[in-house]
Amino acid sequence: MSTDLPELLRSLRVWDPAVTELPPFDPAAAPADPLPLFTEWFAAAVAAGQTEPHTVSLATADEAGLPDVRIVMLHGADADGWSFATHATSRKGRQLAARPYAALAFYWPVLGRQVRLRGPVAAAPPEESRADLGVRSTGALAAALTGRQSEVLGSPGELARASAAAWERARREPDAPVPTWTLYRVRPDEVEFFQGDARRRHVRLAYRRARDGWRRDLLWP
């Protein structure tokens, strides 16, 4: 395979019909609230075989207003917001403490769909954060116990030793506390649903929170 970046970029296709189905989307039939539509689209992505459909890009900003983005895992979505979890002492945890506002972006290329949302972020009560970690796998607990996320690492060996000790404790104490583990919820002011179209007549439906519910608008692609 070529390692020439421009050549590689020119060789790629978006929404190859061999692996992508672009379903119709009638925004006039969309529900009044974005959560049921998100749930429907998420289930469709799972049914279509989308790899890791629960992964989502999380964008935050630091104290100076400089943006940051990374991939996290969706832990849930309900009337209280879309949730994810991390250490309060991590880079994103510190950024959310300084600027409690974030954006999320889901991309499911198997259906040519995106969902974008943004809004204020709040930390769940400690008991909910503990419960969230309690239902995760042994590996997730071990990773949380390893801690020190975003700190400078001295060597791979240092990580290997800390991880081995964390795995041993996670197996021995499945309820081991991790005080910094925090469940965060984004309560969106805006949610946008994007459905790709083969003729580039993409459908974009934006929900914007209003006093009496949600206002819906179509957007130019």
CSV table of C-alpha atoms in Angstrom, one decimal:
chain,number,residue,atom,x,y,z
A,1,MET,CA,0.0,0.0,0.0
A,2,SER,CA,1.2,3.5,-0.8
A,3,THR,CA,2.4,5.7,2.0
A,4,ASP,CA,1.8,8.9,0.0
A,5,LEU,CA,-0.8,10.8,2.0
A,6,PRO,CA,-2.4,12.8,-0.9
A,7,GLU,CA,-2.6,9.6,-3.0
A,8,LEU,CA,-4.2,7.7,-0.2
A,9,LEU,CA,-6.7,10.4,0.4
A,10,ARG,CA,-7.7,10.5,-3.3
A,11,SER,CA,-8.2,6.7,-3.3
A,12,LEU,CA,-10.7,6.7,-0.5
A,13,ARG,CA,-14.5,6.8,-0.8
A,14,VAL,CA,-17.1,8.1,1.7
A,15,TRP,CA,-20.1,5.8,2.1
A,16,ASP,CA,-19.0,3.0,-0.2
A,17,PRO,CA,-22.3,1.3,-1.3
A,18,ALA,CA,-20.6,-2.1,-0.7
A,19,VAL,CA,-20.5,-1.4,3.1
A,20,THR,CA,-22.9,1.4,3.6
A,21,GLU,CA,-26.6,1.8,3.4
A,22,LEU,CA,-28.0,5.3,3.4
A,23,PRO,CA,-31.6,4.9,4.8
A,24,PRO,CA,-34.2,7.5,4.2
A,25,PHE,CA,-35.0,10.0,7.0
A,26,ASP,CA,-38.2,12.0,7.1
A,27,PRO,CA,-37.6,14.9,9.7
A,28,ALA,CA,-41.4,15.6,9.6
A,29,ALA,CA,-42.0,12.3,11.3
A,30,ALA,CA,-39.3,12.9,14.0
A,31,PRO,CA,-40.5,12.9,17.6
A,32,ALA,CA,-40.8,16.1,19.6
A,33,ASP,CA,-37.9,15.1,21.9
A,34,PRO,CA,-34.4,14.2,20.6
A,35,LEU,CA,-33.9,11.3,23.1
A,36,PRO,CA,-36.3,8.8,21.4
A,37,LEU,CA,-34.8,9.5,18.0
A,38,PHE,CA,-31.3,9.0,19.4
A,39,THR,CA,-32.3,5.7,20.9
A,40,GLU,CA,-33.8,4.6,17.6
A,41,TRP,CA,-30.7,5.6,15.6
A,42,PHE,CA,-28.4,4.0,18.1
A,43,ALA,CA,-30.4,0.7,17.9
A,44,ALA,CA,-30.3,0.9,14.1
A,45,ALA,CA,-26.5,1.4,14.2
A,46,VAL,CA,-26.1,-1.7,16.4
A,47,ALA,CA,-28.4,-3.8,14.2
A,48,ALA,CA,-26.5,-2.7,11.1
A,49,GLY,CA,-23.2,-4.0,12.6
A,50,GLN,CA,-21.5,-0.6,13.2
A,51,THR,CA,-18.3,-1.3,15.1
A,52,GLU,CA,-18.3,0.2,18.6
A,53,PRO,CA,-21.3,2.4,18.1
A,54,HIS,CA,-21.1,3.5,21.7
A,55,THR,CA,-17.8,5.4,21.2
A,56,VAL,CA,-18.2,9.1,20.9
A,57,SER,CA,-15.9,12.1,20.4
A,58,LEU,CA,-15.9,14.4,23.5
A,59,ALA,CA,-14.8,18.0,23.0
A,60,THR,CA,-13.9,20.2,26.0
A,61,ALA,CA,-11.9,23.4,26.5
A,62,ASP,CA,-9.2,24.3,29.0
A,63,GLU,CA,-9.1,27.4,31.2
A,64,ALA,CA,-7.6,29.4,28.3
A,65,GLY,CA,-10.4,28.4,26.0
A,66,LEU,CA,-8.2,26.1,23.9
A,67,PRO,CA,-10.2,23.1,22.6
A,68,ASP,CA,-9.4,19.5,23.2
A,69,VAL,CA,-11.1,16.3,21.9
A,70,ARG,CA,-10.8,12.6,22.5
A,71,ILE,CA,-12.9,9.4,22.1
A,72,VAL,CA,-14.8,8.1,25.2
A,73,MET,CA,-17.6,5.6,25.7
A,74,LEU,CA,-21.2,6.4,26.2
A,75,HIS,CA,-22.5,5.2,29.5
A,76,GLY,CA,-26.1,6.1,29.1
A,77,ALA,CA,-28.6,8.6,27.8
A,78,ASP,CA,-31.8,9.6,29.6
A,79,ALA,CA,-33.8,12.6,30.6
A,80,ASP,CA,-30.9,13.8,32.8
A,81,GLY,CA,-28.5,13.8,29.8
A,82,TRP,CA,-25.9,11.8,27.9
A,83,SER,CA,-23.3,10.3,30.3
A,84,PHE,CA,-19.7,9.3,30.2
A,85,ALA,CA,-17.1,8.7,33.0
A,86,THR,CA,-13.5,9.5,33.8
A,87,HIS,CA,-11.3,10.5,36.6
A,88,ALA,CA,-12.0,14.0,38.0
A,89,THR,CA,-8.2,14.5,38.1
A,90,SER,CA,-7.7,13.6,34.4
A,91,ARG,CA,-7.2,16.3,31.8
A,92,LYS,CA,-10.8,16.3,30.7
A,93,GLY,CA,-11.9,16.2,34.3
A,94,ARG,CA,-9.9,19.3,35.1
A,95,GLN,CA,-11.2,21.0,32.0
A,96,LEU,CA,-14.8,20.3,32.9
A,97,ALA,CA,-14.2,21.6,36.4
A,98,ALA,CA,-12.9,24.9,34.9
A,99,ARG,CA,-15.4,25.1,32.0
A,100,PRO,CA,-18.4,22.8,32.6
A,101,TYR,CA,-19.6,22.7,29.0
A,102,ALA,CA,-18.9,20.0,26.3
A,103,ALA,CA,-19.9,18.7,22.9
A,104,LEU,CA,-20.3,15.1,21.8
A,105,ALA,CA,-20.3,13.7,18.2
A,106,PHE,CA,-21.3,10.2,17.2
A,107,TYR,CA,-20.5,8.9,13.8
A,108,TRP,CA,-22.0,5.7,12.4
A,109,PRO,CA,-20.6,5.4,8.8
A,110,VAL,CA,-22.4,2.1,8.1
A,111,LEU,CA,-25.6,4.2,7.9
A,112,GLY,CA,-24.0,7.6,7.0
A,113,ARG,CA,-25.3,9.1,10.2
A,114,GLN,CA,-24.0,11.5,12.8
A,115,VAL,CA,-25.5,12.8,16.0
A,116,ARG,CA,-24.0,16.0,17.5
A,117,LEU,CA,-24.9,17.6,20.8
A,118,ARG,CA,-23.6,20.2,23.2
A,119,GLY,CA,-24.5,21.7,26.5
A,120,PRO,CA,-23.6,22.2,30.1
A,121,VAL,CA,-22.0,19.3,32.0
A,122,ALA,CA,-22.7,18.2,35.6
A,123,ALA,CA,-21.0,15.6,37.7
A,124,ALA,CA,-23.3,12.9,39.1
A,125,PRO,CA,-23.5,12.3,42.9
A,126,PRO,CA,-20.7,10.1,44.2
A,127,GLU,CA,-23.0,7.2,44.8
A,128,GLU,CA,-24.0,7.2,41.2
A,129,SER,CA,-20.4,7.3,40.1
A,130,ARG,CA,-19.6,4.4,42.3
A,131,ALA,CA,-22.6,2.5,40.9
A,132,ASP,CA,-21.4,3.2,37.4
A,133,LEU,CA,-18.0,1.8,38.0
A,134,GLY,CA,-19.5,-1.2,39.8
A,135,VAL,CA,-21.3,-2.5,36.7
A,136,ARG,CA,-18.1,-2.2,34.6
A,137,SER,CA,-15.8,-5.1,33.8
A,138,THR,CA,-12.8,-6.2,35.9
A,139,GLY,CA,-10.6,-4.6,33.3
A,140,ALA,CA,-12.4,-1.3,33.6
A,141,LEU,CA,-12.0,-1.4,37.4
A,142,ALA,CA,-8.3,-2.2,37.0
A,143,ALA,CA,-7.8,0.7,34.6
A,144,ALA,CA,-9.6,3.0,37.0
A,145,LEU,CA,-7.5,1.7,40.0
A,146,THR,CA,-4.3,2.3,37.9
A,147,GLY,CA,-5.3,5.9,38.0
A,148,ARG,CA,-2.9,8.9,37.2
A,149,GLN,CA,-4.6,9.4,33.9
A,150,SER,CA,-3.0,12.2,31.8
A,151,GLU,CA,0.1,12.4,34.1
A,152,VAL,CA,3.6,12.0,32.6
A,153,LEU,CA,4.6,8.4,32.5
A,154,GLY,CA,8.2,7.6,33.4
A,155,SER,CA,8.5,4.3,31.4
A,156,PRO,CA,6.4,1.4,30.1
A,157,GLY,CA,7.7,-0.7,32.9
A,158,GLU,CA,6.2,1.7,35.5
A,159,LEU,CA,2.8,1.3,33.8
A,160,ALA,CA,3.1,-2.5,33.6
A,161,ARG,CA,3.8,-2.7,37.4
A,162,ALA,CA,1.0,-0.4,38.3
A,163,SER,CA,-1.4,-2.1,36.0
A,164,ALA,CA,-0.5,-5.6,37.3
A,165,ALA,CA,-1.1,-4.5,40.9
A,166,ALA,CA,-4.4,-2.9,39.9
A,167,TRP,CA,-5.6,-6.0,38.1
A,168,GLU,CA,-4.8,-8.1,41.2
A,169,ARG,CA,-6.7,-5.8,43.4
A,170,ALA,CA,-9.7,-5.6,41.0
A,171,ARG,CA,-10.0,-9.4,41.1
A,172,ARG,CA,-9.6,-9.5,44.9
A,173,GLU,CA,-11.9,-6.5,45.6
A,174,PRO,CA,-14.5,-6.1,42.9
A,175,ASP,CA,-16.0,-3.3,44.9
A,176,ALA,CA,-12.8,-1.4,45.4
A,177,PRO,CA,-13.4,2.3,45.7
A,178,VAL,CA,-12.0,4.8,43.2
A,179,PRO,CA,-12.7,8.2,44.7
A,180,THR,CA,-11.8,10.1,41.6
A,181,TRP,CA,-14.0,8.1,39.3
A,182,THR,CA,-16.8,10.5,38.2
A,183,LEU,CA,-19.9,10.0,36.1
A,184,TYR,CA,-20.6,13.2,34.0
A,185,ARG,CA,-23.8,14.1,32.2
A,186,VAL,CA,-24.1,16.4,29.2
A,187,ARG,CA,-27.6,18.1,29.3
A,188,PRO,CA,-27.8,19.3,25.7
A,189,ASP,CA,-29.0,22.7,24.6
A,190,GLU,CA,-28.7,21.5,21.0
A,191,VAL,CA,-28.9,18.1,19.4
A,192,GLU,CA,-28.4,17.6,15.6
A,193,PHE,CA,-29.2,14.5,13.6
A,194,PHE,CA,-27.4,14.2,10.2
A,195,GLN,CA,-28.4,11.7,7.6
A,196,GLY,CA,-26.1,11.4,4.6
A,197,ASP,CA,-27.5,11.2,1.1
A,198,ALA,CA,-25.8,9.8,-2.0
A,199,ARG,CA,-26.6,12.9,-4.0
A,200,ARG,CA,-25.3,15.1,-1.2
A,201,ARG,CA,-28.8,16.3,-0.2
A,202,HIS,CA,-28.0,15.5,3.4
A,203,VAL,CA,-30.8,15.9,5.9
A,204,ARG,CA,-29.9,17.8,9.0
A,205,LEU,CA,-32.4,18.2,11.8
A,206,ALA,CA,-31.5,20.4,14.8
A,207,TYR,CA,-33.3,20.3,18.1
A,208,ARG,CA,-32.8,23.4,20.3
A,209,ARG,CA,-34.0,23.5,23.8
A,210,ALA,CA,-36.8,26.1,24.5
A,211,ARG,CA,-38.8,27.0,27.6
A,212,ASP,CA,-41.7,24.8,26.6
A,213,GLY,CA,-39.7,21.8,25.2
A,214,TRP,CA,-37.7,21.6,22.0
A,215,ARG,CA,-37.7,23.6,18.8
A,216,ARG,CA,-36.9,21.8,15.6
A,217,ASP,CA,-35.2,23.3,12.5
A,218,LEU,CA,-33.9,21.9,9.3
A,219,LEU,CA,-30.4,23.0,8.3
A,220,TRP,CA,-28.7,23.4,5.0
A,221,PRO,CA,-26.2,20.6,4.4
